[in-house]
Tab-separated table of C-alpha atoms and ligand atoms in Angstrom:
chain	number	residue	atom	x	y	z
E	907	MET	CA	-6.225	-73.205	75.105
E	908	ILE	CA	-3.594	-71.809	72.652
E	909	ILE	CA	-1.754	-68.333	73.902
E	910	LEU	CA	0.635	-66.532	71.739
E	911	GLY	CA	3.535	-64.241	73.117
E	912	ILE	CA	5.602	-61.442	71.747
E	913	GLU	CA	8.816	-60.329	73.326
E	914	THR	CA	10.429	-57.120	71.588
E	915	SER	CA	12.164	-55.425	74.929
E	916	CYS	CA	15.657	-55.560	73.625
E	917	ASP	CA	17.466	-56.696	70.367
E	918	GLU	CA	15.533	-60.122	69.950
E	919	THR	CA	11.982	-60.198	68.275
E	920	GLY	CA	10.339	-63.294	69.611
E	921	VAL	CA	7.090	-64.870	69.268
E	922	GLY	CA	6.191	-68.286	71.085
E	923	ILE	CA	3.122	-70.134	71.068
E	924	ILE	CA	1.943	-72.085	73.914
E	925	GLU	CA	-0.657	-74.650	74.835
E	926	LEU	CA	-2.204	-74.580	78.423
E	927	ASP	CA	-4.543	-77.406	79.489
E	928	ALA	CA	-6.957	-77.347	81.890
E	929	ALA	CA	-4.502	-78.758	84.773
E	930	GLY	CA	-2.111	-76.031	83.918
E	931	ASN	CA	0.341	-77.783	82.144
E	932	MET	CA	2.376	-76.083	78.985
E	933	THR	CA	3.526	-77.490	76.020
E	934	ILE	CA	5.517	-75.179	73.488
E	935	LEU	CA	3.996	-75.754	69.838
E	936	ALA	CA	6.620	-72.527	68.439
E	937	ASP	CA	9.729	-70.379	69.480
E	938	VAL	CA	10.811	-68.309	66.519
E	939	VAL	CA	13.405	-65.548	67.537
E	940	ALA	CA	14.821	-62.968	65.261
E	941	SER	CA	18.115	-61.078	66.772
E	942	SER	CA	19.470	-57.469	65.591
E	943	MET	CA	22.524	-58.312	67.630
E	944	GLU	CA	24.517	-58.084	64.382
E	945	GLN	CA	23.424	-54.684	63.491
E	946	HIS	CA	24.773	-53.839	66.726
E	947	ALA	CA	28.444	-55.270	67.034
E	948	ARG	CA	30.087	-52.281	65.135
E	949	PHE	CA	28.835	-50.036	67.995
E	950	GLY	CA	29.752	-52.286	70.561
E	951	GLY	CA	26.470	-52.680	72.437
E	952	VAL	CA	22.720	-52.401	71.479
E	953	VAL	CA	21.395	-49.435	70.137
E	954	PRO	CA	17.860	-48.497	70.843
E	955	GLU	CA	16.955	-47.218	67.748
E	956	ILE	CA	18.431	-49.550	65.408
E	957	ALA	CA	16.813	-52.219	67.575
E	958	SER	CA	13.194	-50.463	67.274
E	959	ARG	CA	13.548	-50.537	63.488
E	960	ALA	CA	14.378	-54.018	63.273
E	961	HIS	CA	11.680	-55.048	65.478
E	962	LEU	CA	9.525	-53.307	63.457
E	963	GLU	CA	10.884	-55.544	59.784
E	964	SER	CA	11.063	-58.743	61.800
E	965	LEU	CA	7.673	-59.011	63.825
E	966	GLN	CA	5.426	-59.941	60.819
E	967	PRO	CA	7.720	-62.752	59.350
E	968	VAL	CA	8.610	-64.067	62.670
E	969	MET	CA	4.690	-64.210	63.535
E	970	GLN	CA	3.668	-65.718	60.407
E	971	GLU	CA	6.593	-68.488	60.926
E	972	ALA	CA	5.681	-69.095	64.662
E	973	LEU	CA	1.669	-69.701	63.236
E	974	ALA	CA	2.790	-71.715	60.560
E	975	LYS	CA	5.163	-73.907	63.009
E	976	ALA	CA	2.414	-74.067	65.372
E	977	ASN	CA	-0.178	-75.066	62.942
E	978	VAL	CA	-2.351	-72.350	64.697
E	979	THR	CA	-4.416	-69.485	62.543
E	980	VAL	CA	-6.084	-67.371	65.489
E	981	PRO	CA	-4.440	-68.134	69.041
E	982	ASP	CA	-7.134	-67.710	72.295
E	983	ALA	CA	-5.006	-65.049	73.632
E	984	VAL	CA	-2.121	-62.533	72.452
E	985	ALA	CA	0.218	-61.259	75.327
E	986	ALA	CA	3.408	-58.914	74.920
E	987	THR	CA	6.327	-57.532	76.995
E	988	VAL	CA	5.288	-54.373	78.141
E	989	GLY	CA	8.237	-53.448	80.490
E	990	PRO	CA	10.902	-53.456	81.653
E	991	GLY	CA	13.094	-52.676	78.280
E	992	LEU	CA	13.763	-50.292	75.674
E	993	ALA	CA	10.933	-47.774	75.471
E	994	GLY	CA	10.716	-47.676	71.462
E	995	ALA	CA	11.237	-51.308	71.395
E	996	LEU	CA	8.853	-52.382	73.681
E	997	LEU	CA	6.169	-49.980	71.975
E	998	VAL	CA	6.783	-52.071	68.590
E	999	GLY	CA	5.939	-55.345	70.389
E	1000	ALA	CA	3.108	-54.070	72.493
E	1001	SER	CA	1.039	-52.394	69.878
E	1002	ALA	CA	1.435	-55.266	67.658
E	1003	ALA	CA	0.039	-57.600	70.058
E	1004	LYS	CA	-2.883	-55.083	70.634
E	1005	ALA	CA	-3.446	-54.818	66.910
E	1006	TYR	CA	-3.677	-58.703	66.562
E	1007	ALA	CA	-5.959	-59.293	69.401
E	1008	ALA	CA	-8.212	-56.511	68.264
E	1009	ALA	CA	-8.105	-57.978	64.769
E	1010	TRP	CA	-8.628	-61.379	65.782
E	1011	ASP	CA	-10.934	-60.437	68.640
E	1012	VAL	CA	-9.253	-62.205	71.178
E	1013	PRO	CA	-8.204	-60.905	74.995
E	1014	PHE	CA	-4.750	-59.189	75.060
E	1015	TYR	CA	-2.349	-59.477	77.962
E	1016	GLY	CA	0.649	-57.049	78.613
E	1017	VAL	CA	3.234	-58.934	81.113
E	1018	ASN	CA	6.536	-58.072	82.881
E	1019	HIS	CA	9.434	-59.333	80.727
E	1020	LEU	CA	11.385	-60.189	83.961
E	1021	GLY	CA	8.084	-62.712	85.244
E	1022	GLY	CA	8.728	-64.291	81.663
E	1023	HIS	CA	12.265	-65.079	82.585
E	1024	VAL	CA	11.235	-66.949	85.807
E	1025	ALA	CA	8.250	-68.463	83.997
E	1026	VAL	CA	10.195	-70.573	81.718
E	1027	ALA	CA	11.500	-72.872	84.795
E	1028	ASN	CA	8.062	-74.140	84.609
E	1029	LEU	CA	8.063	-75.623	81.250
E	1030	GLU	CA	10.957	-77.872	82.180
E	1031	GLY	CA	10.834	-80.111	85.006
E	1032	GLU	CA	8.679	-79.723	87.908
E	1033	THR	CA	7.117	-76.443	89.035
E	1034	LEU	CA	8.905	-73.748	90.567
E	1035	PRO	CA	8.805	-73.521	94.295
E	1036	HIS	CA	9.450	-70.879	96.730
E	1037	SER	CA	13.062	-69.680	95.268
E	1038	VAL	CA	15.484	-66.963	94.465
E	1039	ALA	CA	16.473	-66.167	90.593
E	1040	LEU	CA	19.561	-64.671	89.499
E	1041	LEU	CA	18.536	-62.765	86.181
E	1042	VAL	CA	21.736	-61.598	84.173
E	1043	SER	CA	21.870	-60.424	80.593
E	1044	GLY	CA	22.998	-57.413	78.758
E	1045	GLY	CA	19.821	-55.401	79.921
E	1046	HIS	CA	19.440	-56.468	83.660
E	1047	THR	CA	20.978	-57.983	86.530
E	1048	GLN	CA	18.788	-59.016	89.339
E	1049	LEU	CA	18.034	-60.967	92.457
E	1050	LEU	CA	14.538	-61.592	93.038
E	1051	GLU	CA	12.454	-63.788	95.368
E	1052	VAL	CA	9.974	-65.606	93.840
E	1053	GLN	CA	7.296	-67.216	95.847
E	1054	ALA	CA	5.706	-68.965	92.291
E	1055	VAL	CA	5.250	-68.192	88.532
E	1056	GLY	CA	3.229	-65.387	87.909
E	1057	LYS	CA	2.776	-64.044	91.500
E	1058	PRO	CA	4.335	-60.719	92.272
E	1059	MET	CA	8.002	-61.095	93.068
E	1060	LYS	CA	10.378	-58.848	95.163
E	1061	GLU	CA	13.587	-57.344	94.285
E	1062	LEU	CA	16.487	-58.124	96.819
E	1063	GLY	CA	19.075	-56.612	94.727
E	1064	ALA	CA	20.040	-55.116	91.555
E	1065	THR	CA	23.236	-53.369	89.859
E	1066	LEU	CA	24.010	-49.921	90.786
E	1067	ASP	CA	25.373	-49.355	87.519
E	1068	ASP	CA	26.278	-51.618	84.458
E	1069	ALA	CA	24.450	-55.078	84.129
E	1070	ALA	CA	26.568	-58.342	84.087
E	1071	GLY	CA	26.475	-58.744	80.548
E	1072	GLU	CA	27.245	-55.125	79.696
E	1073	ALA	CA	30.451	-55.352	81.770
E	1074	TYR	CA	31.444	-58.264	79.759
E	1075	ASP	CA	30.400	-56.410	76.440
E	1076	LYS	CA	32.544	-53.092	77.353
E	1077	VAL	CA	35.300	-54.995	78.777
E	1078	ALA	CA	35.525	-57.134	75.483
E	1079	ARG	CA	35.387	-54.158	73.514
E	1080	LEU	CA	38.421	-52.513	75.390
E	1081	LEU	CA	40.301	-55.290	74.795
E	1082	GLY	CA	39.057	-55.578	71.160
E	1083	LEU	CA	37.390	-58.691	71.050
E	1084	GLY	CA	34.168	-57.600	69.257
E	1085	TYR	CA	30.497	-58.058	70.441
E	1086	PRO	CA	28.969	-59.675	72.231
E	1087	GLY	CA	31.644	-59.814	74.457
E	1088	GLY	CA	30.499	-62.854	76.995
E	1089	PRO	CA	31.192	-65.923	74.685
E	1090	VAL	CA	34.711	-64.872	73.581
E	1091	ILE	CA	36.013	-63.635	76.912
E	1092	ASP	CA	34.010	-67.292	78.393
E	1093	LYS	CA	36.281	-68.970	75.753
E	1094	LEU	CA	39.477	-66.730	76.319
E	1095	ALA	CA	39.137	-67.372	79.880
E	1096	LYS	CA	39.448	-71.319	79.920
E	1097	THR	CA	43.039	-70.429	78.784
E	1098	GLY	CA	43.812	-67.909	81.133
E	1099	ASP	CA	44.847	-67.633	84.804
E	1100	LYS	CA	42.467	-66.683	87.062
E	1101	ALA	CA	44.134	-65.772	89.682
E	1102	ALA	CA	46.845	-63.805	87.740
E	1103	ILE	CA	45.314	-60.446	88.577
E	1104	ASN	CA	43.240	-59.687	91.559
E	1105	PHE	CA	40.453	-57.249	90.114
E	1106	PRO	CA	37.760	-55.762	92.535
E	1107	ARG	CA	34.724	-57.655	93.587
E	1108	GLY	CA	32.191	-54.794	93.632
E	1109	LEU	CA	29.998	-54.157	96.673
E	1110	SER	CA	31.134	-57.378	98.613
E	1111	LYS	CA	33.427	-55.760	101.456
E	1112	ALA	CA	31.968	-56.666	105.160
E	1113	GLU	CA	30.432	-53.074	105.509
E	1114	ASP	CA	28.756	-53.578	102.093
E	1115	LEU	CA	27.166	-56.754	103.046
E	1116	ARG	CA	25.922	-55.115	106.681
E	1117	GLY	CA	24.164	-52.523	104.845
E	1118	LYS	CA	21.625	-51.746	102.438
E	1119	HIS	CA	23.672	-52.824	99.477
E	1120	ARG	CA	23.918	-56.509	100.827
E	1121	HIS	CA	22.138	-57.742	97.715
E	1122	ASP	CA	23.103	-55.045	95.188
E	1123	PHE	CA	25.762	-55.375	92.379
E	1124	SER	CA	28.267	-52.944	91.182
E	1125	PHE	CA	30.304	-53.604	87.989
E	1126	SER	CA	31.652	-50.117	86.691
E	1127	GLY	CA	34.600	-50.061	89.357
E	1128	LEU	CA	35.704	-53.645	87.749
E	1129	LYS	CA	35.340	-52.103	84.430
E	1130	THR	CA	37.517	-49.304	85.254
E	1131	ALA	CA	40.071	-51.391	87.194
E	1132	VAL	CA	40.523	-53.510	83.617
E	1133	ALA	CA	40.881	-50.253	81.736
E	1134	ARG	CA	43.854	-48.914	84.238
E	1135	TYR	CA	45.366	-52.664	84.136
E	1136	VAL	CA	45.630	-52.559	80.154
E	1137	GLU	CA	46.620	-48.556	80.156
E	1138	GLN	CA	49.357	-48.976	82.945
E	1139	ALA	CA	50.751	-52.155	80.706
E	1140	GLU	CA	50.815	-50.161	77.776
E	1141	ARG	CA	52.578	-47.166	79.393
E	1142	ASP	CA	55.476	-49.728	80.797
E	1143	GLY	CA	55.456	-51.010	77.212
E	1144	ARG	CA	54.645	-54.731	79.072
E	1145	VAL	CA	52.989	-57.202	76.672
E	1146	ILE	CA	49.552	-58.686	78.747
E	1147	SER	CA	48.226	-61.902	78.518
E	1148	ILE	CA	44.742	-61.404	77.146
E	1149	PRO	CA	43.338	-64.869	78.366
E	1150	ASP	CA	44.620	-63.706	81.903
E	1151	VAL	CA	42.977	-60.743	81.922
E	1152	CYS	CA	39.665	-62.660	80.606
E	1153	ALA	CA	39.853	-65.124	83.581
E	1154	SER	CA	40.414	-62.560	86.028
E	1155	PHE	CA	37.701	-60.427	85.186
E	1156	GLN	CA	35.243	-63.182	84.672
E	1157	GLU	CA	36.622	-64.749	88.151
E	1158	ALA	CA	35.420	-61.298	89.825
E	1159	VAL	CA	32.091	-61.344	87.940
E	1160	CYS	CA	31.143	-64.784	88.785
E	1161	ASP	CA	32.645	-64.854	92.006
E	1162	VAL	CA	30.311	-61.969	93.067
E	1163	LEU	CA	27.339	-63.004	91.208
E	1164	SER	CA	27.267	-66.608	92.672
E	1165	ALA	CA	28.373	-65.567	96.412
E	1166	LYS	CA	25.290	-62.972	96.285
E	1167	ALA	CA	22.903	-65.513	94.804
E	1168	ILE	CA	23.565	-68.158	97.489
E	1169	ARG	CA	23.629	-65.584	100.374
E	1170	ALA	CA	19.959	-64.430	99.132
E	1171	CYS	CA	18.904	-67.697	99.158
E	1172	GLN	CA	20.106	-68.178	102.631
E	1173	ASP	CA	18.632	-65.011	103.591
E	1174	THR	CA	15.138	-66.005	102.557
E	1175	GLY	CA	15.316	-70.004	103.070
E	1176	ALA	CA	14.769	-70.511	99.460
E	1177	LYS	CA	15.789	-74.207	98.696
E	1178	VAL	CA	16.047	-73.616	94.998
E	1179	LEU	CA	18.527	-70.791	92.653
E	1180	LEU	CA	17.077	-70.428	89.075
E	1181	LEU	CA	19.500	-68.941	86.815
E	1182	GLY	CA	18.285	-67.007	83.661
E	1183	GLY	CA	19.327	-64.279	80.904
E	1184	GLY	CA	22.262	-64.379	78.367
E	1185	VAL	CA	24.932	-64.633	80.986
E	1186	ALA	CA	23.361	-67.751	82.441
E	1187	ALA	CA	25.374	-69.377	79.422
E	1188	ASN	CA	28.726	-68.644	81.243
E	1189	SER	CA	30.653	-71.724	82.179
E	1190	ARG	CA	32.360	-70.054	85.031
E	1191	LEU	CA	28.998	-68.811	86.480
E	1192	ARG	CA	27.438	-72.105	86.025
E	1193	GLU	CA	30.337	-74.033	87.561
E	1194	LEU	CA	30.683	-71.776	90.599
E	1195	CYS	CA	26.996	-71.405	91.394
E	1196	GLN	CA	26.618	-75.383	91.130
E	1197	ARG	CA	29.561	-75.756	93.308
E	1198	ARG	CA	28.405	-73.336	96.024
E	1199	CYS	CA	24.719	-74.699	95.823
E	1200	THR	CA	25.755	-78.261	96.659
E	1201	SER	CA	27.773	-77.217	99.439
E	1202	ALA	CA	24.799	-75.162	100.861
E	1203	GLY	CA	22.170	-77.548	99.697
E	1204	ILE	CA	20.251	-75.593	97.409
E	1205	GLU	CA	19.158	-76.978	94.082
E	1206	LEU	CA	20.326	-75.286	91.265
E	1207	ARG	CA	17.942	-74.938	88.012
E	1208	VAL	CA	19.108	-73.488	84.860
E	1209	PRO	CA	16.635	-73.829	81.898
E	1210	ARG	CA	18.117	-74.719	78.320
E	1211	PHE	CA	19.631	-71.930	76.859
E	1212	SER	CA	17.282	-70.857	74.060
E	1213	LEU	CA	14.815	-70.637	77.194
E	1214	CYS	CA	17.399	-68.233	79.274
E	1215	THR	CA	17.781	-65.421	76.434
E	1216	ASP	CA	15.086	-63.402	75.778
E	1217	ASN	CA	11.957	-65.109	73.558
E	1218	GLY	CA	8.556	-65.021	73.160
E	1219	VAL	CA	8.104	-68.485	74.822
E	1220	MET	CA	8.729	-66.807	78.130
E	1221	ILE	CA	6.017	-64.204	77.643
E	1222	ALA	CA	3.351	-66.908	76.576
E	1223	ALA	CA	4.394	-68.926	79.615
E	1224	VAL	CA	4.163	-66.402	82.334
E	1225	THR	CA	0.541	-65.310	80.606
E	1226	ALA	CA	-0.408	-69.002	80.989
E	1227	GLN	CA	0.227	-69.126	84.490
E	1228	LEU	CA	-1.641	-65.879	84.944
E	1229	ILE	CA	-4.608	-67.320	83.120
E	1230	HIS	CA	-4.652	-70.592	84.588
E	1231	GLU	CA	-4.916	-68.654	88.115
E	1232	GLY	CA	-7.624	-66.587	86.851
E	1233	ALA	CA	-6.273	-63.367	86.050
E	1234	GLY	CA	-8.358	-61.355	83.324
E	1235	PRO	CA	-6.800	-59.596	80.256
E	1236	SER	CA	-5.290	-56.009	80.121
E	1237	SER	CA	-7.296	-53.419	78.756
E	1238	LEU	CA	-6.009	-52.490	75.048
E	1239	SER	CA	-5.405	-48.766	76.315
E	1240	VAL	CA	-2.305	-50.050	78.694
E	1241	GLY	CA	0.863	-48.474	77.904
E	1242	THR	CA	4.510	-49.731	78.289
E	1243	ASP	CA	6.760	-48.631	80.839
E	1244	SER	CA	10.476	-49.269	80.319
E	1245	SER	CA	11.338	-49.301	84.508
E	1246	LEU	CA	8.499	-51.528	85.448
E	1247	GLU	CA	8.836	-52.643	88.784
E	1248	VAL	CA	9.018	-56.829	89.269
E	1249	GLU	CA	6.434	-56.265	91.877
E	1250	ILE	CA	4.193	-55.790	88.903
E	1251	PRO	CA	3.306	-58.983	86.748
E	1252	GLN	CA	0.602	-57.448	84.685
E	1253	LEU	CA	-0.380	-54.170	83.654
E	1254	ILE	CA	-4.156	-54.206	83.604
E	1255	ASN	CA	-5.667	-50.864	83.295
E	1256	GLY	CA	-4.570	-48.064	81.007
K	2188	KG4	O1	19.901	-62.526	77.376
K	2188	KG4	P1	20.602	-61.573	76.260
K	2188	KG4	O2	20.368	-62.404	75.063
K	2188	KG4	O3	19.960	-60.458	75.920
K	2188	KG4	C1	19.933	-59.516	76.318
K	2188	KG4	O4	20.972	-58.717	77.118
K	2188	KG4	O5	18.668	-58.775	76.943
K	2188	KG4	O6	22.105	-61.383	76.770
K	2188	KG4	C2	22.759	-61.136	76.120
K	2188	KG4	C3	24.259	-60.940	77.160
K	2188	KG4	C4	25.261	-60.030	76.255
K	2188	KG4	O7	25.721	-59.129	77.030
K	2188	KG4	C5	26.232	-61.188	76.432
K	2188	KG4	O8	27.638	-60.761	76.384
K	2188	KG4	C6	26.173	-62.031	77.565
K	2188	KG4	O9	24.871	-61.887	77.490
K	2188	KG4	N1	26.517	-63.312	77.293
K	2188	KG4	C7	27.359	-64.161	78.214
K	2188	KG4	C8	27.999	-65.340	77.440
K	2188	KG4	N2	27.099	-65.444	76.707
K	2188	KG4	C9	26.350	-64.123	76.212
K	2188	KG4	N3	28.158	-63.356	78.806
K	2188	KG4	C10	28.879	-64.174	79.863
K	2188	KG4	N4	29.534	-65.442	79.186
K	2188	KG4	C11	28.844	-65.906	78.300
K	2188	KG4	N5	29.015	-67.621	77.925
K	2189	ZN	ZN1	15.712	-60.352	79.274
C-alpha cells in the first residue's frame, strides 16, 4: 500500500511517500521538502502569512517531484497534518490533500503533526516501545508519554511561553546573529565558556518540581536575562564575549531540557527517550541527553536530522501506522485545528 503524506504546519512544505507492507514494515519512497525559511529571515521568525503563501506556491512542484521520485501515479491514501500549527499554513496542505484524495478517489487521513514527529522513530531500527518524546522546535516544546506509534499520547509537560527554538531565534536576534538562531549559537557556543554567566533555569527550583509545573518549561525569563546582561554591559561600556553568552545561554536551555526529559522517563518508567524537532540537532542537547540517559539506564533515540525537522514522511508514517492498526479514513469535511491536542492522533469526522 502506498501512502502519501503532506506537511504544511509551519514553514516547511513537505511531501513524503511510504510503502506499507502487510507486516507493517515501512519503506520511504520519496521525501521532498521546500522551506520558506529564507523569506522569514529578515523578520527574525516565521511570519504566518508569508508561510501560507509559500506553501501555496511550493505544494504542486513538491508534490510532482515526490510522485516522480517514488515512481507513483496515484497513491492508495493521502494524508495531511490537520494540527497543531499555523492556521493558514495548515489549511493549504489539508485542502490540497482533500482535493487530491477526491480527484484520485482514494481515502483521506487528517492526522496530528506531533504524532508524526514520534512516528519517524519506527522508520529506523526497532519499533518504538513505551517511551518519552522530547519534541523541541521553533513551534513546539513538549514532553509526551508514548505507549506506541499511532496511539493517543499523553502530554506530560509543555512550554508556558516561548518554544525552545524560538528562544534560540530571539536570543540570536538580540545578539545580531541572524535567523535561524539555533545553528549559529550552537557553533559559537563551542568556542565559549558555558560557566561564564549563570543564566536562570526556568521552572527548575525545588518548589517548581514539587508543583504542577514539574514537567513544564519556561524560556522567556532566560531570554530576558540575556537581554539584561547585554544591556548592562553596554551601559557599563564593557565588551561582552558573544561565544560566552551563547555557551552560557545554550547550557541553561539544554540543562533544563535534558534534566526534565530524564525526570519524565523516570516518573513514567519509560526506558527510551526519543528526541524530535529542529532543536534535536543541537550538539550540546544531544551530548547532555546521552550522558544523562546512560547514567539513568535509558536508551536515547535521535532519528536522522532530515526526519527530526518537519517533513511529509512523518505524516505518511503516522498514517501508515494508523492504517496498519485498522483505522478508517477521515471525512473530507474535517477541518484543521491549530491547537489540536496530542491525545487526538487523527480527526475522523467533520
Ligand atoms: O523543526 P524545525 O525545522 O521547524 C519548526 O520550528 O517547526 O525547527 C526549527 C528550529 C529553529 O528555531 C532553529 O533555530 C532550531 O530549530 N534549530 C536549532 C539548531 N538547529 C535548528 N536549535 C538549536 N541548535 C541547533 N543546532
Ligand atoms: Zn514540527
